[in-house]
Coordinates of C-alpha atoms and ligand atoms in Angstrom, one line a residue:
M1 CA -29.6 25.7 4.3
T2 CA -27.4 27.3 1.6
L3 CA -23.9 26.0 1.5
E4 CA -20.9 28.1 1.0
R5 CA -19.5 27.4 -2.5
F6 CA -15.8 27.2 -3.5
A7 CA -14.5 27.2 -7.0
H8 CA -11.0 26.3 -8.3
Y9 CA -8.3 28.9 -8.2
I10 CA -6.5 29.0 -11.5
D11 CA -4.2 31.7 -13.0
G12 CA -5.0 34.2 -10.3
A13 CA -8.8 33.9 -10.4
C14 CA -11.6 31.7 -9.3
A15 CA -12.7 29.2 -11.9
A16 CA -15.9 27.3 -12.0
P17 CA -15.5 23.5 -12.7
A18 CA -15.7 22.6 -16.4
G19 CA -18.2 19.9 -15.6
G20 CA -20.4 22.2 -13.5
Q21 CA -20.5 19.8 -10.6
Y22 CA -19.7 20.4 -6.9
L23 CA -19.0 18.0 -4.0
P24 CA -20.2 18.5 -0.4
S25 CA -17.7 19.3 2.4
D26 CA -18.9 17.9 5.7
N27 CA -18.4 19.1 9.3
P28 CA -17.4 16.0 11.2
F29 CA -18.9 17.3 14.5
T30 CA -22.4 17.7 13.0
G31 CA -22.1 15.1 10.3
Q32 CA -23.7 17.6 8.0
P33 CA -22.3 19.5 4.9
W34 CA -21.3 23.1 5.4
A35 CA -19.8 23.9 2.0
E36 CA -19.4 22.7 -1.5
I37 CA -16.2 22.4 -3.5
A38 CA -15.7 22.2 -7.3
R39 CA -15.5 18.7 -8.7
G40 CA -12.5 19.1 -10.9
D41 CA -11.8 16.9 -13.9
A42 CA -9.0 16.6 -16.6
R43 CA -10.2 19.9 -18.3
D44 CA -9.7 21.9 -15.1
V45 CA -6.4 20.2 -14.4
D46 CA -5.2 21.0 -17.9
H47 CA -6.3 24.7 -17.5
A48 CA -4.4 24.9 -14.2
V49 CA -1.2 23.1 -15.4
Q50 CA -1.1 25.2 -18.5
A51 CA -1.3 28.4 -16.4
A52 CA 1.5 27.1 -14.1
H53 CA 3.6 26.2 -17.1
R54 CA 3.2 29.6 -18.7
S55 CA 4.1 31.3 -15.4
L56 CA 7.2 29.1 -15.2
K57 CA 8.4 29.9 -18.6
S58 CA 7.6 33.6 -19.0
G59 CA 6.3 36.7 -17.3
A60 CA 6.9 38.1 -13.9
W61 CA 7.9 34.9 -12.0
P62 CA 11.1 33.8 -13.8
A63 CA 12.0 37.5 -14.0
L64 CA 12.3 37.8 -10.2
T65 CA 15.6 37.4 -8.5
A66 CA 15.9 34.7 -5.9
S67 CA 15.9 37.4 -3.2
E68 CA 12.7 38.9 -4.6
R69 CA 11.1 35.4 -4.6
G70 CA 12.2 35.0 -1.0
L71 CA 10.5 38.3 -0.1
L72 CA 7.2 37.1 -1.5
L73 CA 7.5 34.0 0.6
H74 CA 8.2 36.1 3.7
R75 CA 5.1 38.2 2.9
L76 CA 3.0 35.2 2.5
G77 CA 4.2 33.9 5.9
D78 CA 3.2 37.3 7.4
R79 CA -0.2 37.2 5.8
I80 CA -0.8 33.6 7.2
A81 CA 0.3 34.8 10.7
A82 CA -2.2 37.6 10.5
H83 CA -5.0 35.2 9.5
A84 CA -4.0 32.1 11.5
A85 CA -7.1 32.1 13.7
R86 CA -9.5 32.4 10.8
L87 CA -7.7 29.6 8.8
A88 CA -7.6 27.4 11.9
A89 CA -11.4 27.7 12.3
I90 CA -12.0 26.8 8.7
E91 CA -9.8 23.7 9.1
V92 CA -11.7 22.6 12.3
R93 CA -15.0 22.9 10.4
D94 CA -13.7 20.5 7.8
N95 CA -11.6 18.0 9.7
G96 CA -12.9 18.2 13.2
K97 CA -9.5 18.4 14.9
L98 CA -9.3 20.6 18.0
L99 CA -9.3 24.3 17.5
S100 CA -6.4 24.4 20.0
E101 CA -4.3 22.1 17.9
M102 CA -5.2 23.7 14.5
S103 CA -4.5 27.2 16.0
A104 CA -1.1 26.0 17.2
Q105 CA -0.4 24.6 13.7
L106 CA -1.5 27.7 11.9
H107 CA 0.6 29.9 14.1
Y108 CA 3.6 27.7 13.3
V109 CA 2.9 27.4 9.5
P110 CA 4.4 30.9 8.7
K111 CA 7.8 29.7 9.8
W112 CA 8.0 27.4 6.7
F113 CA 7.5 30.5 4.5
H114 CA 10.0 32.6 6.4
Y115 CA 12.6 29.8 6.6
F116 CA 12.4 28.8 2.9
G117 CA 12.0 32.4 1.9
G118 CA 15.3 33.0 3.6
L119 CA 16.9 30.0 1.8
A120 CA 15.7 31.1 -1.7
D121 CA 18.8 33.2 -2.4
K122 CA 21.3 30.9 -0.7
V123 CA 21.2 28.1 -3.2
E124 CA 24.6 28.2 -4.8
G125 CA 26.2 26.2 -7.5
R126 CA 29.8 25.0 -7.5
V127 CA 33.0 25.4 -9.5
I128 CA 34.4 22.0 -10.2
P129 CA 38.2 21.7 -10.1
L130 CA 38.2 19.6 -13.4
D131 CA 40.6 16.9 -14.3
K132 CA 41.0 18.6 -17.8
K133 CA 42.9 21.7 -18.8
G134 CA 41.2 24.4 -20.9
Y135 CA 37.7 24.2 -19.5
F136 CA 35.8 25.9 -16.8
N137 CA 33.0 23.8 -15.3
F138 CA 30.3 25.0 -12.9
T139 CA 26.9 23.9 -11.7
R140 CA 23.6 25.8 -11.5
H141 CA 20.5 24.7 -9.6
E142 CA 17.3 25.3 -11.6
P143 CA 13.7 24.8 -10.8
L144 CA 12.4 21.3 -11.7
G145 CA 9.3 22.8 -13.4
V146 CA 5.6 22.5 -12.6
V147 CA 5.0 20.7 -9.3
A148 CA 1.8 18.8 -8.5
I149 CA 1.1 19.0 -4.8
V150 CA -1.4 16.4 -3.5
T151 CA -2.4 16.7 0.2
P152 CA -4.5 14.8 2.8
W153 CA -7.2 15.9 5.2
N154 CA -5.5 15.6 8.6
S155 CA -3.4 18.8 8.7
P156 CA -4.2 20.5 5.4
L157 CA -2.3 23.7 5.5
M158 CA 0.6 22.5 7.5
L159 CA 1.3 19.6 5.2
L160 CA 0.8 21.9 2.3
A161 CA 3.4 24.4 3.7
W162 CA 6.0 21.6 3.9
K163 CA 5.8 21.3 0.1
L164 CA 4.7 24.7 -1.1
A165 CA 7.3 26.8 0.7
P166 CA 10.4 24.9 -0.7
A167 CA 8.8 24.5 -4.2
L168 CA 8.2 28.3 -4.5
A169 CA 11.6 29.1 -2.9
A170 CA 13.2 26.9 -5.7
G171 CA 11.4 28.9 -8.4
C172 CA 8.9 26.2 -9.3
T173 CA 5.2 26.9 -10.1
V174 CA 2.5 24.6 -8.6
V175 CA -0.9 23.1 -8.9
I176 CA -2.4 21.9 -5.6
K177 CA -5.0 19.2 -5.3
P178 CA -6.1 19.3 -1.7
S179 CA -8.1 16.5 -0.1
E180 CA -11.8 16.5 -1.2
Y181 CA -12.7 16.5 2.5
T182 CA -10.7 19.6 3.4
S183 CA -10.2 21.9 0.5
A184 CA -11.6 25.1 2.0
S185 CA -8.5 26.3 3.9
T186 CA -6.3 25.8 0.8
L187 CA -8.7 27.9 -1.2
A188 CA -8.8 30.6 1.5
L189 CA -5.0 30.6 1.4
M190 CA -5.1 31.8 -2.2
K191 CA -6.4 35.2 -1.3
L192 CA -3.2 35.6 0.9
V193 CA -1.1 34.3 -1.9
E194 CA -2.5 37.1 -4.1
E195 CA -2.1 39.7 -1.3
A196 CA 1.6 38.7 -0.9
G197 CA 2.1 39.6 -4.5
F198 CA 2.7 36.2 -6.3
P199 CA 2.1 36.6 -10.0
P200 CA -1.0 34.8 -11.4
G201 CA -0.5 31.2 -12.4
V202 CA 2.4 30.6 -9.9
V203 CA 0.1 28.9 -7.4
N204 CA -3.1 27.1 -8.6
V205 CA -5.7 24.9 -6.9
V206 CA -7.9 22.3 -8.5
T207 CA -10.3 20.6 -6.1
G208 CA -12.1 17.3 -6.5
L209 CA -11.8 13.6 -6.1
G210 CA -8.5 11.7 -5.9
G211 CA -9.3 9.3 -8.7
E212 CA -10.5 12.2 -11.0
A213 CA -8.7 15.5 -10.4
G214 CA -5.8 13.9 -8.5
A215 CA -5.2 11.2 -11.1
A216 CA -5.4 13.7 -14.0
L217 CA -3.0 16.0 -12.3
V218 CA -0.4 13.3 -11.6
A219 CA -0.7 12.1 -15.2
H220 CA -0.4 15.6 -16.9
P221 CA 2.6 15.6 -19.2
L222 CA 3.7 19.1 -18.2
V223 CA 4.0 18.2 -14.5
R224 CA 7.6 17.4 -13.7
K225 CA 7.3 16.4 -10.0
V226 CA 4.6 15.1 -7.8
T227 CA 4.8 15.5 -4.1
F228 CA 2.2 13.6 -2.1
T229 CA 1.2 13.1 1.5
G230 CA -1.5 10.4 2.2
A231 CA -2.2 6.7 2.3
D232 CA 0.5 4.4 1.2
G233 CA -1.7 2.6 -1.4
T234 CA -2.3 6.0 -3.1
G235 CA 1.4 6.7 -2.9
R236 CA 2.1 3.5 -4.8
L237 CA -0.4 4.4 -7.5
I238 CA 1.2 7.8 -7.9
A239 CA 4.7 6.3 -8.0
Q240 CA 3.6 3.9 -10.7
Q241 CA 2.2 6.8 -12.8
A242 CA 5.3 8.9 -12.2
A243 CA 7.5 5.9 -13.3
R244 CA 5.6 5.7 -16.6
D245 CA 6.1 9.4 -17.2
L246 CA 9.6 9.6 -15.6
K247 CA 8.5 12.3 -13.2
H248 CA 10.2 13.0 -9.9
V249 CA 8.2 11.9 -6.9
G250 CA 8.2 12.6 -3.2
L251 CA 6.0 10.5 -0.9
E252 CA 5.1 11.0 2.7
L253 CA 3.0 8.0 3.6
G254 CA 1.7 6.2 6.6
G255 CA 3.2 4.7 9.8
K256 CA 2.8 2.2 12.6
S257 CA 5.1 4.0 15.0
P258 CA 6.4 2.3 18.1
N259 CA 6.5 4.2 21.4
I260 CA 9.0 2.2 23.5
V261 CA 9.1 2.6 27.2
F262 CA 12.0 1.0 29.2
A263 CA 11.8 0.4 32.9
D264 CA 14.5 3.0 33.5
A265 CA 12.4 5.8 32.0
N266 CA 10.5 8.5 33.8
I267 CA 7.2 6.6 33.6
E268 CA 5.0 9.7 34.1
D269 CA 6.5 11.5 31.2
A270 CA 6.5 8.3 29.1
V271 CA 2.8 7.8 29.7
N272 CA 2.0 11.4 28.9
G273 CA 3.9 11.0 25.7
A274 CA 2.1 7.8 24.9
V275 CA -1.3 9.4 25.4
S276 CA -0.6 12.4 23.3
G277 CA 1.2 10.1 20.7
I278 CA -2.0 8.3 20.0
F279 CA -5.0 10.3 21.2
A280 CA -3.9 13.8 20.1
A281 CA -5.6 14.6 16.7
T282 CA -7.8 11.6 17.5
G283 CA -5.0 9.4 16.3
Q284 CA -5.2 10.8 12.8
T285 CA -1.6 11.6 12.2
C286 CA 0.9 9.7 10.2
I287 CA 3.3 9.8 13.2
A288 CA 0.7 8.4 15.7
G289 CA 2.4 6.3 18.3
S290 CA 0.0 3.5 17.6
R291 CA 2.1 0.7 19.1
L292 CA 3.0 1.2 22.8
L293 CA 5.9 -1.2 23.8
L294 CA 6.1 -1.6 27.6
Q295 CA 8.9 -3.4 29.4
D296 CA 7.7 -6.2 31.6
E297 CA 8.9 -4.6 34.9
I298 CA 6.8 -1.4 34.5
Y299 CA 3.9 -2.9 32.5
D300 CA 1.3 -2.8 35.2
D301 CA 2.3 0.6 36.6
A302 CA 2.4 2.2 33.1
M303 CA -0.9 0.5 32.1
A304 CA -2.7 1.8 35.2
R305 CA -1.5 5.3 34.6
L306 CA -2.3 5.2 30.9
L307 CA -5.9 4.0 31.6
A308 CA -6.4 6.7 34.2
I309 CA -5.4 9.5 31.9
A310 CA -7.2 8.2 28.8
R311 CA -10.4 7.4 30.7
A312 CA -10.6 11.0 31.8
A313 CA -10.3 12.5 28.3
R314 CA -13.1 14.9 27.5
M315 CA -14.7 14.4 24.1
G316 CA -17.0 16.9 22.3
D317 CA -17.1 20.0 20.1
P318 CA -13.6 20.6 18.7
M319 CA -14.2 24.3 18.8
D320 CA -14.6 24.2 22.6
A321 CA -11.4 24.9 24.5
G322 CA -12.2 22.2 27.1
T323 CA -12.4 19.4 24.5
Q324 CA -9.5 17.0 24.4
I325 CA -10.6 14.5 21.8
G326 CA -12.6 15.4 18.7
P327 CA -14.4 13.4 16.1
V328 CA -12.9 11.4 13.3
T329 CA -12.7 13.5 10.1
T330 CA -14.8 11.5 7.7
R331 CA -17.6 8.9 7.8
A332 CA -15.4 6.5 5.8
Q333 CA -12.6 6.9 8.3
Y334 CA -15.0 6.4 11.3
E335 CA -16.2 3.1 9.8
K336 CA -12.6 2.1 9.1
V337 CA -11.5 2.7 12.7
L338 CA -14.5 0.7 14.0
S339 CA -13.8 -2.1 11.7
Y340 CA -10.2 -2.3 13.0
I341 CA -11.5 -2.5 16.6
D342 CA -13.5 -5.5 15.5
I343 CA -10.5 -7.0 13.8
G344 CA -8.5 -6.6 17.0
R345 CA -11.1 -8.3 19.0
R346 CA -11.3 -11.2 16.6
E347 CA -7.6 -11.5 16.6
G348 CA -7.7 -12.1 20.4
A349 CA -6.5 -8.8 21.7
R350 CA -8.3 -7.5 24.8
V351 CA -10.1 -4.2 24.9
V352 CA -9.2 -2.5 28.2
L353 CA -10.7 0.9 27.3
G354 CA -13.3 2.1 24.8
G355 CA -13.8 -0.3 22.0
G356 CA -16.7 1.4 20.0
P357 CA -18.5 4.5 18.8
A358 CA -18.8 7.2 21.5
S359 CA -22.4 7.8 22.5
R360 CA -21.7 10.5 25.0
P361 CA -24.3 13.4 24.8
E362 CA -21.6 15.9 24.1
C363 CA -20.6 14.0 21.0
G364 CA -24.0 14.8 19.3
Q365 CA -24.3 13.4 15.8
G366 CA -20.6 13.6 15.1
W367 CA -18.3 10.8 14.0
F368 CA -16.8 10.0 17.4
V369 CA -14.9 6.8 18.4
E370 CA -14.1 6.1 22.1
P371 CA -10.4 6.2 22.8
T372 CA -9.5 2.6 22.6
I373 CA -6.7 0.6 24.2
F374 CA -5.9 -3.0 23.3
A375 CA -3.8 -5.1 25.7
G376 CA -2.4 -8.5 25.0
V377 CA -1.4 -7.5 21.5
D378 CA 1.0 -9.7 19.5
N379 CA 3.0 -7.7 17.0
R380 CA 2.0 -10.0 14.2
M381 CA -1.7 -9.0 14.6
R382 CA -3.2 -6.7 12.0
I383 CA -3.9 -4.1 14.7
A384 CA -0.1 -4.0 15.2
Q385 CA 0.9 -4.1 11.6
E386 CA -1.7 -1.9 9.7
E387 CA -2.3 1.8 10.0
V388 CA -5.7 2.4 11.7
F389 CA -5.4 6.2 11.6
G390 CA -7.7 6.7 14.6
P391 CA -7.7 6.7 18.5
V392 CA -6.7 3.0 18.8
L393 CA -3.6 2.0 20.8
S394 CA -2.0 -1.5 20.7
V395 CA 0.0 -2.3 23.8
I396 CA 2.7 -4.9 23.5
R397 CA 5.0 -6.2 26.2
F398 CA 8.8 -6.8 25.8
K399 CA 11.5 -8.1 28.1
D400 CA 14.8 -6.5 26.9
E401 CA 16.4 -4.1 24.5
A402 CA 17.0 -6.7 21.8
E403 CA 13.4 -7.7 21.9
A404 CA 12.2 -4.1 21.8
V405 CA 14.3 -3.4 18.7
A406 CA 13.0 -6.6 17.0
I407 CA 9.4 -5.7 17.7
A408 CA 9.8 -2.0 16.7
N409 CA 11.3 -3.0 13.3
D410 CA 9.0 -5.9 12.6
V411 CA 6.6 -3.8 10.5
R412 CA 6.7 -2.5 7.0
F413 CA 6.5 1.2 8.0
G414 CA 9.3 3.4 9.4
L415 CA 8.1 6.9 9.9
G416 CA 8.6 7.8 13.6
A417 CA 9.6 6.1 16.9
G418 CA 9.7 7.1 20.5
V419 CA 12.2 5.8 23.0
W420 CA 11.7 6.5 26.7
T421 CA 14.8 5.7 28.9
G422 CA 17.0 7.2 31.6
D423 CA 20.1 5.5 30.1
I424 CA 22.0 7.8 27.7
G425 CA 23.8 4.8 26.1
R426 CA 20.6 3.1 25.5
A427 CA 19.1 6.2 23.9
F428 CA 22.0 6.3 21.4
R429 CA 21.8 2.6 20.7
M430 CA 18.1 2.7 20.1
A431 CA 18.3 5.8 17.9
E432 CA 20.7 3.9 15.7
R433 CA 18.9 0.6 15.6
V434 CA 15.3 1.6 15.1
E435 CA 14.4 1.7 11.4
S436 CA 12.6 5.0 11.2
G437 CA 12.9 8.4 9.6
T438 CA 12.6 10.1 13.0
V439 CA 13.5 8.9 16.5
W440 CA 12.3 10.9 19.5
V441 CA 14.1 10.2 22.8
N442 CA 12.1 11.1 25.9
T443 CA 9.7 13.1 23.8
Y444 CA 7.2 12.4 21.0
R445 CA 5.6 14.1 18.0
A446 CA 8.0 17.1 17.8
V447 CA 8.5 18.5 14.3
S448 CA 10.3 21.6 13.0
Y449 CA 10.6 23.3 9.6
M450 CA 14.4 23.0 10.2
S451 CA 14.6 19.2 10.8
P452 CA 14.3 16.6 8.0
F453 CA 11.1 14.5 8.0
G454 CA 10.3 11.5 6.0
G455 CA 9.9 7.7 6.0
Y456 CA 12.0 4.6 5.9
K457 CA 10.7 1.5 4.3
D458 CA 7.0 1.8 3.2
S459 CA 6.6 5.2 4.9
G460 CA 7.8 7.1 1.9
L461 CA 10.4 8.5 -0.4
G462 CA 12.4 11.8 0.0
R463 CA 12.6 14.2 2.8
E464 CA 10.7 17.3 3.7
N465 CA 11.7 20.2 6.0
G466 CA 15.3 21.3 6.7
A467 CA 17.6 23.1 4.4
D468 CA 18.0 20.2 2.0
A469 CA 14.3 20.1 1.2
I470 CA 14.7 22.9 -1.3
L471 CA 16.9 20.6 -3.3
E472 CA 13.9 18.3 -3.9
Y473 CA 12.5 21.0 -6.2
L474 CA 15.7 21.8 -8.1
Q475 CA 17.7 20.1 -10.8
T476 CA 21.4 20.5 -11.3
K477 CA 22.9 21.7 -14.6
S478 CA 26.5 21.3 -15.4
V479 CA 28.0 24.0 -17.6
W480 CA 31.2 23.6 -19.5
I481 CA 33.1 26.6 -20.9
N482 CA 36.0 26.1 -23.2
T483 CA 38.7 28.5 -22.1
G484 CA 41.3 27.4 -24.6
A485 CA 41.2 23.7 -25.3
A486 CA 41.5 22.9 -29.0
T487 CA 38.4 21.5 -30.7
A488 CA 39.7 18.9 -33.1
N489 CA 38.1 17.8 -36.3
P490 CA 36.7 14.3 -35.4
F491 CA 37.1 13.0 -38.9
V492 CA 40.7 13.6 -39.3
M493 CA 42.8 10.5 -38.6
R494 CA 45.7 11.1 -36.3
Ligands
NAD1 P1 -5.5 9.5 0.5 O1 -4.3 8.8 0.0 O2 -6.8 8.8 0.3 O3 -5.7 10.9 -0.1 C1 -4.6 11.9 0.0 C2 -4.8 12.8 -1.2 O4 -4.6 12.0 -2.4 C3 -6.2 13.4 -1.4 O5 -6.0 14.7 -1.9 C4 -6.8 12.5 -2.4 O6 -7.8 13.1 -3.2 C5 -5.6 12.2 -3.3 N1 -5.8 11.0 -4.1 C6 -6.5 9.8 -3.8 N2 -6.3 8.9 -4.8 C7 -5.5 9.5 -5.8 C8 -5.0 9.1 -7.1 N3 -5.3 7.9 -7.6 N4 -4.3 10.0 -7.7 C9 -3.9 11.2 -7.2 N5 -4.4 11.6 -6.1 C10 -5.2 10.8 -5.3 O7 -5.2 9.7 2.1 P2 -6.1 10.4 3.1 O8 -7.2 9.5 3.4 O9 -6.4 11.8 2.7 O10 -5.0 10.6 4.4 C11 -4.9 9.6 5.3 C12 -3.6 8.8 5.0 O11 -2.5 9.7 4.8 C13 -3.1 7.9 6.2 O12 -2.7 6.7 5.7 C14 -1.9 8.7 6.8 O13 -1.0 7.9 7.4 C15 -1.3 9.3 5.6 N6 -0.6 10.6 6.0 C16 0.7 10.6 6.0 C17 1.4 11.7 6.4 C18 2.9 11.8 6.3 O14 3.5 12.8 6.5 N7 3.6 10.7 6.0 C19 0.7 12.8 6.8 C20 -0.6 12.7 6.9 C21 -1.3 11.6 6.4

């Protein structure tokens, strides 16, 4: 079988890898490669960063007004909307998530480009009412420079949009290093970037391995900011490199999010939220509600409902509209998820559903793991503390609000949290006490381009989405104009 082959995208054109090597891109449903992507190295990265740097400093991009930049973003959003179905299908082939989910994401992605396109010409400086006479002082917000965007495999284009749209709106130029498992959709996007009218060199893509292309990009001296979504260990490496070079850094990392159900909640809604919190996207989202905290009084009822829903989930081909749980994206992740199921068993938690690879006929040769629920979990167990990034739920009992808060916060992550309650006062108290970048009350997993998203504690640095996200790609200049103050000779003694 001949595989589709993808090159880098640099300076407005496809570019073969300097080393001449390609990496396979696998379809998680078949377990077989369907495409090849360029294996980038430091030479490709330098080529791309130089192109981005040239486009930042001269030519058509810096000559545009902010409104004109915003218009290009708008056009890109429109192009993505017109091609959403095609882009979603490419993503499913690479990451195995459900076509229904990827289609919904791709139909939503244009909003980031429309929203930040609209913001591009609304970034205003200030006039400072100085404490000194004879000066006029004002601020300007200027683009930070070349931005390195490093993305993961779970929602490639959506997570890219969170970074790309504000970076371009701010006037930066970018080099993207998508995940080596899911580069195809980002490369397909480049055609739309061209059609929207972005000048060559403003958006570049170098594909390849994290330790090669990714590391070279993060370390490149002309990169001024690195924005990364992925594993927290990788985030630490990137932050260390950025610290050595004094680069700006934004990190969206993992989570171990609690979904907390109080006895006064609507239990049916809560259980539905818990199921979608952990089994949607096969648990491969940073905001997976991977710890379900159930209050003693409703534990048996909620557990029975949970098992009934999860047991009925249909697994199979992610392209099929009837499928509810797809495969795990990579073989490595599949093995990691299974190893955590073993860890949970050895720690003494009880498997009440699933607990191994799925061998259902409709799963074929794909990397499927049965939806797995552990009961009798103690929050100090590794399956309650570490991110599994798969369809594995740890259920923990609690007796009262204070204990729920203590368990929710007794983890090094703080990305998302769900609170299910019918008591408005409790909803506000919990929203205040849970240490997490997002708290959802009587809902779970909602995100919007308008609302800030990011992590407390080890879940990250900086915020994406919302109007302030554009500031993450700008730097402030203070300009002083002498309007009449005397400039004295410093060497004359007075
Ligand atoms: P990963 O950290 O292995 O890879 C992410 C990206 O970083 C890939 O493009 C990879 O090639 C690159 N990379 C790896 N090593 C690098 C290095 N040394 N230097 C530069 N780049 C490097 O993560 P993953 O396996 O793709 O994604 C899964 C993880 O991402 C999970 O832990 C999950 O929680 C997290 N995640 C977080 C969010 C969020 O918004 N907070 C979203 C999605 C995923």
